[in-house]
Short mmCIF file of C-alpha atoms in Angstrom, two decimals:
data_model
loop_
_atom_site.label_atom_id
_atom_site.label_comp_id
_atom_site.label_asym_id
_atom_site.label_seq_id
_atom_site.Cartn_x
_atom_site.Cartn_y
_atom_site.Cartn_z
CA UNK E 1 61.38 -20.46 33.26
CA UNK E 2 59.42 -23.36 31.83
CA UNK E 3 56.19 -22.73 30.02
CA UNK E 4 55.08 -26.38 30.25
CA UNK E 5 53.44 -28.17 33.13
CA UNK E 6 55.86 -30.45 34.97
CA UNK E 7 55.45 -33.93 33.45
CA UNK E 8 56.18 -35.45 36.84
CA UNK E 9 53.13 -33.65 38.26
CA UNK E 10 50.74 -35.12 35.69
CA UNK E 11 52.35 -38.58 36.00
CA UNK E 12 51.96 -38.53 39.79
CA UNK E 13 48.32 -37.44 39.50
CA UNK E 14 47.57 -40.22 36.98
CA UNK E 15 49.15 -42.85 39.26
CA UNK E 16 47.19 -41.52 42.21
CA UNK E 17 43.93 -41.66 40.26
CA UNK E 18 44.51 -45.34 39.37
CA UNK E 19 45.37 -46.22 42.97
CA UNK E 20 42.32 -44.36 44.25
CA UNK E 21 40.07 -46.32 41.87
CA UNK E 22 41.42 -49.64 43.22
CA UNK E 23 41.01 -48.57 46.84
CA UNK E 24 37.49 -47.31 46.18
CA UNK E 25 36.51 -50.67 44.65
CA UNK E 26 37.78 -52.49 47.74
CA UNK E 27 35.97 -50.06 50.00
CA UNK E 28 32.68 -50.56 48.14
CA UNK E 29 33.02 -54.34 48.58
CA UNK E 30 33.51 -53.86 52.32
CA UNK E 31 30.45 -51.62 52.52
CA UNK E 32 28.39 -54.21 50.63
CA UNK E 33 29.34 -56.95 53.09
CA UNK E 34 28.49 -54.63 56.00
CA UNK E 35 31.68 -54.86 58.09
CA UNK E 36 31.58 -53.87 61.74
CA UNK E 37 34.41 -52.07 63.47
CA UNK E 38 35.01 -52.84 67.12
CA UNK E 39 35.86 -49.72 69.11
CA UNK E 40 39.47 -49.52 70.21
CA UNK E 41 40.52 -48.37 73.63
CA UNK E 42 43.05 -45.77 74.56
CA UNK E 43 45.77 -46.27 77.12
CA UNK E 44 43.40 -45.02 79.82
CA UNK E 45 40.82 -47.64 78.85
CA UNK E 46 38.29 -45.24 77.35
CA UNK E 47 36.69 -46.25 74.06
CA UNK E 48 37.96 -44.43 71.03
CA UNK E 49 36.44 -43.91 67.62
CA UNK E 50 39.86 -43.64 65.97
CA UNK E 51 40.48 -46.00 63.06
CA UNK E 52 42.18 -49.23 63.86
CA UNK E 53 45.86 -49.60 63.04
CA UNK E 54 46.48 -51.14 59.70
CA UNK E 55 47.42 -48.25 57.47
CA UNK E 56 45.69 -45.11 56.33
CA UNK E 57 44.93 -46.48 52.86
CA UNK E 58 41.27 -47.23 53.73
CA UNK E 59 40.65 -44.15 55.87
CA UNK E 60 37.77 -42.11 54.43
CA UNK E 61 39.50 -38.84 55.28
CA UNK E 62 42.65 -39.89 53.42
CA UNK E 63 40.64 -41.17 50.46
CA UNK E 64 38.67 -37.93 50.33
CA UNK E 65 41.82 -35.83 50.10
CA UNK E 66 43.35 -38.11 47.47
CA UNK E 67 40.14 -37.78 45.46
CA UNK E 68 40.55 -33.99 45.38
CA UNK E 69 44.18 -34.32 44.26
CA UNK E 70 43.43 -36.88 41.54
CA UNK E 71 40.27 -35.16 40.23
CA UNK E 72 39.95 -31.39 40.79
CA UNK E 73 43.68 -30.68 41.11
CA UNK E 74 44.46 -32.80 38.06
CA UNK E 75 41.81 -30.97 36.01
CA UNK E 76 43.29 -27.64 37.10
CA UNK E 77 46.80 -28.65 35.99
CA UNK E 78 45.48 -29.34 32.50
CA UNK E 79 44.32 -25.71 32.29
CA UNK E 80 47.72 -24.52 33.54
CA UNK E 81 49.27 -26.09 30.42
CA UNK E 82 47.09 -23.78 28.32
CA UNK E 83 48.02 -20.64 30.25
CA UNK E 84 51.75 -21.39 30.50
CA UNK E 85 54.23 -18.72 31.59
CA UNK E 86 55.14 -18.05 35.21
CA UNK E 87 51.78 -19.46 36.34
CA UNK E 88 53.28 -22.93 35.76
CA UNK E 89 55.81 -22.39 38.53
CA UNK E 90 53.08 -21.22 40.92
CA UNK E 91 50.87 -24.20 40.02
CA UNK E 92 53.71 -26.72 40.51
CA UNK E 93 54.45 -25.17 43.92
CA UNK E 94 50.74 -25.38 44.82
CA UNK E 95 50.72 -29.10 43.93
CA UNK E 96 53.59 -29.63 46.37
CA UNK E 97 51.64 -27.84 49.09
CA UNK E 98 48.61 -30.09 48.43
CA UNK E 99 50.80 -33.18 48.72
CA UNK E 100 52.28 -31.93 52.01
CA UNK E 101 48.76 -31.39 53.31
CA UNK E 102 47.86 -34.92 52.17
CA UNK E 103 50.85 -36.30 54.09
CA UNK E 104 49.56 -34.61 57.25
CA UNK E 105 46.08 -36.07 56.73
CA UNK E 106 47.57 -39.56 56.25
CA UNK E 107 49.82 -39.14 59.30
CA UNK E 108 46.88 -38.00 61.47
CA UNK E 109 44.94 -41.12 60.48
CA UNK E 110 47.61 -43.37 62.04
CA UNK E 111 49.27 -41.20 64.70
CA UNK E 112 48.34 -39.56 67.96
CA UNK E 113 48.56 -35.78 68.02
CA UNK E 114 52.22 -34.87 68.63
CA UNK E 115 53.31 -32.59 71.46
CA UNK E 116 55.46 -30.62 69.00
CA UNK E 117 52.74 -29.94 66.46
CA UNK E 118 54.69 -27.10 64.82
CA UNK E 119 57.40 -29.51 63.67
CA UNK E 120 54.78 -31.68 61.97
CA UNK E 121 53.27 -28.62 60.28
CA UNK E 122 56.63 -27.17 59.16
CA UNK E 123 56.82 -28.91 55.73
CA UNK E 124 53.35 -27.65 54.79
CA UNK E 125 54.14 -24.17 56.08
CA UNK E 126 57.31 -24.08 53.99
CA UNK E 127 55.47 -25.29 50.89
CA UNK E 128 52.82 -22.57 51.28
CA UNK E 129 55.61 -20.02 51.73
CA UNK E 130 57.15 -21.06 48.42
CA UNK E 131 53.83 -20.40 46.64
CA UNK E 132 53.30 -16.97 48.17
CA UNK E 133 56.92 -15.93 47.49
CA UNK E 134 56.72 -16.44 43.73
CA UNK E 135 57.14 -12.98 42.13
CA UNK E 136 54.41 -11.54 39.94
CA UNK E 137 54.82 -9.28 36.91
CA UNK E 138 54.89 -5.57 37.74
CA UNK E 139 51.98 -4.90 35.38
CA UNK E 140 48.84 -5.68 37.39
CA UNK E 141 46.82 -6.09 34.16
CA UNK E 142 49.16 -8.80 32.87
CA UNK E 143 47.17 -12.08 32.72
CA UNK E 144 50.15 -13.84 34.36
CA UNK E 145 49.84 -11.43 37.30
CA UNK E 146 46.17 -12.36 37.70
CA UNK E 147 46.82 -16.10 37.40
CA UNK E 148 49.61 -16.12 39.98
CA UNK E 149 47.62 -13.82 42.27
CA UNK E 150 44.66 -16.20 42.05
CA UNK E 151 46.82 -19.18 43.08
CA UNK E 152 48.42 -17.27 45.94
CA UNK E 153 45.11 -15.86 47.14
CA UNK E 154 43.62 -19.21 48.19
CA UNK E 155 46.68 -21.31 49.05
CA UNK E 156 46.46 -20.16 52.68
CA UNK E 157 43.27 -22.25 52.96
CA UNK E 158 45.53 -25.27 53.49
CA UNK E 159 46.22 -23.86 56.96
CA UNK E 160 42.93 -25.45 58.04
CA UNK E 161 45.07 -28.31 59.39
CA UNK E 162 46.31 -25.94 62.13
CA UNK E 163 42.99 -24.17 62.81
CA UNK E 164 41.21 -24.33 66.14
CA UNK E 165 38.12 -26.54 66.57
CA UNK E 166 35.07 -25.26 64.67
CA UNK E 167 37.26 -22.80 62.74
CA UNK E 168 38.56 -25.06 59.97
CA UNK E 169 35.85 -24.12 57.49
CA UNK E 170 36.15 -20.46 58.51
CA UNK E 171 39.85 -20.61 57.64
CA UNK E 172 39.02 -21.89 54.15
CA UNK E 173 36.17 -19.42 53.61
CA UNK E 174 38.28 -16.39 54.62
CA UNK E 175 41.00 -17.24 52.11
CA UNK E 176 38.41 -17.90 49.40
CA UNK E 177 37.04 -14.38 49.94
CA UNK E 178 40.52 -13.03 49.21
CA UNK E 179 40.81 -15.19 46.09
CA UNK E 180 37.41 -14.11 44.77
CA UNK E 181 38.58 -10.55 44.09
CA UNK E 182 41.14 -11.81 41.62
CA UNK E 183 38.77 -14.46 40.29
CA UNK E 184 36.16 -11.82 39.52
CA UNK E 185 38.80 -9.72 37.76
CA UNK E 186 39.70 -12.64 35.52
CA UNK E 187 36.08 -13.39 34.67
CA UNK E 188 35.19 -9.76 33.99
CA UNK E 189 38.27 -9.23 31.83
CA UNK E 190 38.30 -12.41 29.75
CA UNK E 191 34.78 -13.89 29.79
CA UNK E 192 33.76 -12.08 26.59
CA UNK E 193 37.23 -11.38 25.21
CA UNK E 194 38.58 -13.19 22.18
CA UNK E 195 41.21 -15.71 23.25
CA UNK E 196 40.26 -15.35 26.91
CA UNK E 197 38.55 -18.73 27.23
CA UNK E 198 41.68 -20.39 28.65
CA UNK E 199 41.85 -17.89 31.53
CA UNK E 200 38.17 -18.46 32.34
CA UNK E 201 38.78 -22.22 32.41
CA UNK E 202 41.84 -21.63 34.59
CA UNK E 203 39.77 -19.64 37.11
CA UNK E 204 36.85 -22.10 37.08
CA UNK E 205 39.13 -25.12 37.62
CA UNK E 206 41.00 -23.49 40.50
CA UNK E 207 37.77 -22.35 42.17
CA UNK E 208 36.39 -25.90 41.86
CA UNK E 209 39.34 -27.22 43.90
CA UNK E 210 38.58 -24.99 46.87
CA UNK E 211 34.85 -25.62 46.77
CA UNK E 212 35.69 -29.30 47.12
CA UNK E 213 38.23 -28.58 49.87
CA UNK E 214 35.60 -26.61 51.82
CA UNK E 215 33.14 -29.50 51.47
CA UNK E 216 35.84 -32.00 52.49
CA UNK E 217 36.88 -30.07 55.60
CA UNK E 218 33.29 -29.63 56.72
CA UNK E 219 32.66 -33.37 56.32
CA UNK E 220 35.82 -34.83 57.86
CA UNK E 221 37.54 -32.19 59.99
CA UNK E 222 34.90 -29.79 61.32
CA UNK E 223 36.53 -29.90 64.77
CA UNK E 224 40.09 -29.61 63.47
CA UNK E 225 42.48 -32.10 61.91
CA UNK E 226 41.37 -35.50 63.26
CA UNK E 227 44.26 -37.33 64.93
CA UNK E 228 44.11 -41.00 65.94
CA UNK E 229 43.95 -40.96 69.75
CA UNK E 230 45.00 -44.62 69.89
CA UNK E 231 47.60 -44.23 67.15
CA UNK E 232 51.36 -44.51 67.15
CA UNK E 233 53.86 -41.73 67.75
CA UNK E 234 54.73 -39.53 64.79
CA UNK E 235 58.37 -40.55 65.30
CA UNK E 236 57.35 -44.15 64.52
CA UNK E 237 55.24 -43.22 61.51
CA UNK E 238 56.40 -44.33 58.09
CA UNK E 239 54.50 -42.98 55.07
CA UNK E 240 52.94 -45.57 52.80
CA UNK E 241 55.24 -46.48 49.91
CA UNK E 242 52.16 -46.59 47.64
CA UNK E 243 51.34 -42.92 48.20
CA UNK E 244 52.19 -40.46 45.47
CA UNK E 245 55.42 -38.59 46.09
CA UNK E 246 55.71 -34.85 45.74
CA UNK E 247 56.97 -34.06 42.22
CA UNK E 248 60.10 -32.05 41.67
CA UNK E 249 59.63 -28.52 40.35
CA UNK E 250 59.69 -28.06 36.61
CA UNK E 251 63.27 -27.46 35.44
CA UNK E 252 63.99 -24.08 33.94
CA UNK E 253 64.37 -24.23 30.21
CA UNK E 254 67.53 -22.79 28.67
CA UNK E 255 66.01 -22.66 25.22
CA UNK E 256 64.52 -19.44 24.01
CA UNK E 257 62.30 -19.00 21.03
CA UNK E 258 63.93 -17.40 18.00
CA UNK E 259 63.14 -13.72 17.89
CA UNK E 260 60.99 -12.71 14.92
CA UNK E 261 62.51 -10.46 12.30
CA UNK E 262 61.98 -6.80 13.22
CA UNK E 263 59.08 -5.21 11.40
CA UNK E 264 59.76 -2.06 9.42
CA UNK E 265 59.12 1.08 11.39
CA UNK E 266 55.84 2.70 10.41
CA UNK E 267 55.73 6.29 9.34
CA UNK E 268 55.20 8.68 12.26
CA UNK E 269 51.59 9.59 12.85
CA UNK E 270 50.12 12.70 14.27
CA UNK E 271 48.97 12.25 17.87
CA UNK E 272 45.27 11.58 18.15
CA UNK E 273 43.33 12.56 21.24
CA UNK E 274 42.10 9.47 23.10
CA UNK E 275 38.31 9.40 23.19
CA UNK E 276 36.77 9.54 26.62
CA UNK E 277 35.53 6.15 27.76
CA UNK E 278 31.83 5.95 28.50
CA UNK E 279 30.88 5.73 32.14
CA UNK E 280 30.03 2.29 33.51
CA UNK E 281 27.36 2.05 36.22
CA UNK E 282 25.68 -1.32 36.03
CA UNK E 283 25.17 -4.77 37.47
CA UNK E 284 27.61 -7.31 36.03
CA UNK E 285 26.40 -10.82 36.77
CA UNK E 286 24.17 -11.81 39.65
CA UNK E 287 26.45 -10.60 42.48
CA UNK E 288 28.62 -7.73 41.19
CA UNK E 289 27.96 -3.99 40.86
CA UNK E 290 30.38 -1.87 38.83
CA UNK E 291 31.10 1.86 38.69
CA UNK E 292 33.86 2.99 36.39
CA UNK E 293 35.21 5.87 34.28
CA UNK E 294 33.19 8.45 36.18
CA UNK E 295 35.04 11.75 35.89
CA UNK E 296 34.28 15.20 37.23
CA UNK E 297 36.43 18.31 37.59
CA UNK E 298 38.05 20.15 40.47
CA UNK E 299 35.28 22.75 40.32
CA UNK E 300 32.38 20.34 39.78
CA UNK E 301 32.62 16.86 41.20
CA UNK E 302 30.34 14.03 40.11
CA UNK E 303 27.95 12.47 42.65
CA UNK E 304 27.02 8.83 42.28
CA UNK E 305 24.93 6.42 44.36
CA UNK E 306 25.37 2.64 44.40
CA UNK E 307 22.37 0.81 45.83
CA UNK E 308 23.01 -2.72 47.12
CA UNK E 309 19.94 -4.75 46.22
CA UNK E 310 21.15 -8.05 47.72
CA UNK E 311 22.70 -7.01 51.01
CA UNK E 312 25.81 -8.95 52.09
CA UNK E 313 25.73 -10.82 48.78
CA UNK E 314 26.54 -8.16 46.17
CA UNK E 315 30.19 -7.12 45.73
CA UNK E 316 31.12 -3.65 44.42
CA UNK E 317 33.94 -2.74 42.05
CA UNK E 318 34.90 0.93 41.62
CA UNK E 319 37.61 1.76 39.09
CA UNK E 320 39.15 4.69 37.18
CA UNK E 321 36.96 7.34 38.80
CA UNK E 322 38.18 10.92 39.32
CA UNK E 323 36.69 13.84 41.23
CA UNK E 324 33.75 11.68 42.24
CA UNK E 325 31.70 11.43 45.45
CA UNK E 326 30.22 7.95 45.88
CA UNK E 327 27.51 6.97 48.36
CA UNK E 328 26.85 3.28 48.96
CA UNK E 329 23.38 2.41 50.23
CA UNK E 330 23.10 -1.03 51.85
CA UNK E 331 25.79 -3.39 53.13
CA UNK E 332 27.80 -5.08 50.36
CA UNK E 333 29.74 -8.34 50.63
CA UNK E 334 33.00 -6.67 49.61
CA UNK E 335 34.28 -3.49 47.96
CA UNK E 336 37.24 -3.15 45.60
CA UNK E 337 38.60 0.25 44.51
CA UNK E 338 41.40 0.57 41.94
CA UNK E 339 42.91 3.32 39.81
CA UNK E 340 40.88 6.19 41.31
CA UNK E 341 41.94 9.79 42.02
CA UNK E 342 40.38 12.58 44.09
CA UNK E 343 37.44 10.49 45.26
CA UNK E 344 35.35 9.97 48.37
CA UNK E 345 33.25 6.96 49.41
CA UNK E 346 30.58 6.75 52.09
CA UNK E 347 30.24 3.16 53.30
CA UNK E 348 27.57 1.88 55.75
CA UNK E 349 29.59 -1.29 56.45
CA UNK E 350 30.95 -4.36 54.69
CA UNK E 351 30.63 -8.11 55.23
CA UNK E 352 34.20 -9.19 54.41
CA UNK E 353 36.78 -6.61 53.37
CA UNK E 354 37.41 -3.28 51.65
CA UNK E 355 40.31 -3.24 49.16
CA UNK E 356 41.98 -0.13 47.69
CA UNK E 357 44.97 -0.17 45.34
CA UNK E 358 46.81 2.14 42.94
CA UNK E 359 44.75 5.18 43.90
CA UNK E 360 45.44 8.77 45.02
CA UNK E 361 43.77 11.30 47.30
CA UNK E 362 41.00 9.06 48.63
CA UNK E 363 38.62 9.70 51.50
CA UNK E 364 36.55 6.91 53.09
CA UNK E 365 33.78 7.43 55.66
CA UNK E 366 32.96 4.28 57.65
CA UNK E 367 29.52 4.22 59.29
CA UNK E 368 29.45 0.50 60.12
CA UNK E 369 31.58 -2.57 60.76
CA UNK E 370 34.25 -3.51 58.22
CA UNK E 371 36.37 -6.54 59.29
CA UNK E 372 39.42 -5.65 57.19
CA UNK E 373 40.56 -2.74 55.05
CA UNK E 374 43.51 -3.52 52.77
CA UNK E 375 45.34 -0.55 51.23
CA UNK E 376 48.15 -1.04 48.70
CA UNK E 377 50.16 1.39 46.54
CA UNK E 378 48.14 4.48 47.45
CA UNK E 379 48.91 8.12 48.22
CA UNK E 380 47.08 10.51 50.57
CA UNK E 381 44.48 8.11 51.89
CA UNK E 382 42.17 9.24 54.72
CA UNK E 383 39.67 7.14 56.69
CA UNK E 384 37.02 8.72 58.92
CA UNK E 385 35.56 6.51 61.66
CA UNK E 386 31.93 7.53 62.06
CA UNK E 387 30.56 4.89 64.44
CA UNK E 388 31.54 2.61 67.32
CA UNK E 389 31.17 -0.47 65.10
CA UNK E 390 33.68 0.92 62.60
CA UNK E 391 36.38 1.14 65.28
CA UNK E 392 36.94 -2.63 65.11
CA UNK E 393 38.24 -2.45 61.53
CA UNK E 394 41.73 -3.91 60.99
CA UNK E 395 43.93 -1.96 58.58
CA UNK E 396 46.53 -3.69 56.39
CA UNK E 397 48.76 -1.43 54.29
CA UNK E 398 51.69 -1.83 51.89
CA UNK E 399 53.53 0.86 49.91
CA UNK E 400 51.19 3.60 51.16
CA UNK E 401 52.12 7.21 51.93
CA UNK E 402 49.97 9.76 53.72
CA UNK E 403 47.64 7.19 55.33
CA UNK E 404 45.65 8.78 58.19
CA UNK E 405 42.75 7.63 60.35
CA UNK E 406 40.40 10.21 61.91
CA UNK E 407 37.87 9.76 64.70
CA UNK E 408 35.95 11.98 67.07
CA UNK E 409 36.89 11.93 70.73
CA UNK E 410 35.35 13.65 73.73
CA UNK E 411 37.63 16.47 74.91
CA UNK E 412 37.57 19.35 77.41
CA UNK E 413 35.70 21.53 74.94
CA UNK E 414 33.42 18.88 73.46
CA UNK E 415 34.05 16.58 70.53
CA UNK E 416 37.52 16.83 69.01
CA UNK E 417 38.81 15.28 65.79
CA UNK E 418 41.79 13.01 66.49
CA UNK E 419 44.24 12.21 63.69
CA UNK E 420 46.28 8.98 63.73
CA UNK E 421 48.99 8.49 61.13
CA UNK E 422 49.59 4.92 59.97
CA UNK E 423 53.37 4.27 60.23
CA UNK E 424 55.34 4.29 57.01
CA UNK E 425 58.79 4.30 58.61
CA UNK E 426 60.48 1.31 60.23
CA UNK E 427 63.50 0.71 62.42
CA UNK E 428 65.53 -2.50 62.21
CA UNK E 429 68.24 -3.71 64.56
CA UNK E 430 70.59 -6.68 64.42
CA UNK E 431 70.84 -8.96 67.45
CA UNK E 432 72.33 -12.35 68.27
CA UNK E 433 70.63 -15.17 70.13
CA UNK E 434 72.68 -18.32 70.78
CA UNK E 435 75.19 -17.00 68.26
CA UNK E 436 72.42 -16.84 65.63
CA UNK E 437 71.85 -13.44 64.00
CA UNK E 438 68.27 -12.14 63.92
CA UNK E 439 66.74 -8.93 62.63
CA UNK E 440 64.13 -7.11 64.71
CA UNK E 441 61.94 -4.56 62.95
CA UNK E 442 59.63 -2.08 64.68
CA UNK E 443 57.46 0.73 63.36
CA UNK E 444 57.97 4.42 64.08
CA UNK E 445 54.76 5.18 65.90
CA UNK E 446 52.64 8.32 65.36
CA UNK E 447 50.85 9.89 68.30
CA UNK E 448 47.29 11.18 68.02
CA UNK E 449 46.95 14.92 67.63
#
């Protein structure tokens, strides 16, 4: 796999930047002369504010997207060259997805909304799928894992083109919330670490892209992707020959670096007991609270309290805690738990989502609304629903065993505790439709006790 950024990507971005400069100069001249645009009329005779036919090259929406590609995306690709590794493949795939989104924006500027919208969206959907399917290293602390995870976390924001009216910016914001968990990990890990500057630049450049995308969508497509009501059919549309084409993926390199001469084996050393890491319970930055390396025993558990000073703005990170009871006071923006064992958390609610990964024997008490709880690679994970608001939580799980949800229900003899097991077994069956094989997968349901 290539460790260099695809030269075709940088060449296409440079060409796009030059073309954008020329178009911007022409547009500024038109604004200076104060041109007036006569309203066009649709087939029914109603006035339309859609741009007049004559190409999408001068459309402000198209120019705005091209500006993002030629400025923020180009700056990000320069940081990818520093990081190298598998992140290059993910970045090249993301560039393709941006170009597919740009093609849709340009098409919408000249065409009426098609009846078969899914066909028009298919190339972008496929490009996003390529990004999310890129495998990550198995070691979650590998910087390449974090870089690829960062790219994949926000790429779904490009689905704003298919969002309902008034939900385009929400689509972008929701995906940015997912990306921020990984972004915060990168900043916390490498901000003050020698040689970590390139990863910080990588994160900052990628975040800058999506801040600009959010601003762009709010300015040009608040009510959904703007199609030209008086435009031509998509079947008649021909993309501008001047637009930048999607670059081919970077070819895999067959050359491998010469392996260094093996170092002489050092003399065996006596095992040294690893010193216990000091507990971390502090504010890191203006919007992050951290609790880590808190360890009790089976006989005497540790009790810790995390107070949210800036409600719905502070995020909480809990890591490497064992035999610890944690009470959160106040509503945080998000909570991330990783590498914990034999722990319990009392949560009054959460603004965005609650993430748990690589942990064992966890118990969560929900006293307020949590939009989403994502559980990954965990064992023996119990959630207790303590309020009506908490019942609306959506649970997303992957590679989890022993995941149970408990809630109190009125029974013949008063309140009863109901246990619901989250399915971990699946049934798949092969079927044929129009001589095309398909695979149908269903979960093995668990009944409440």
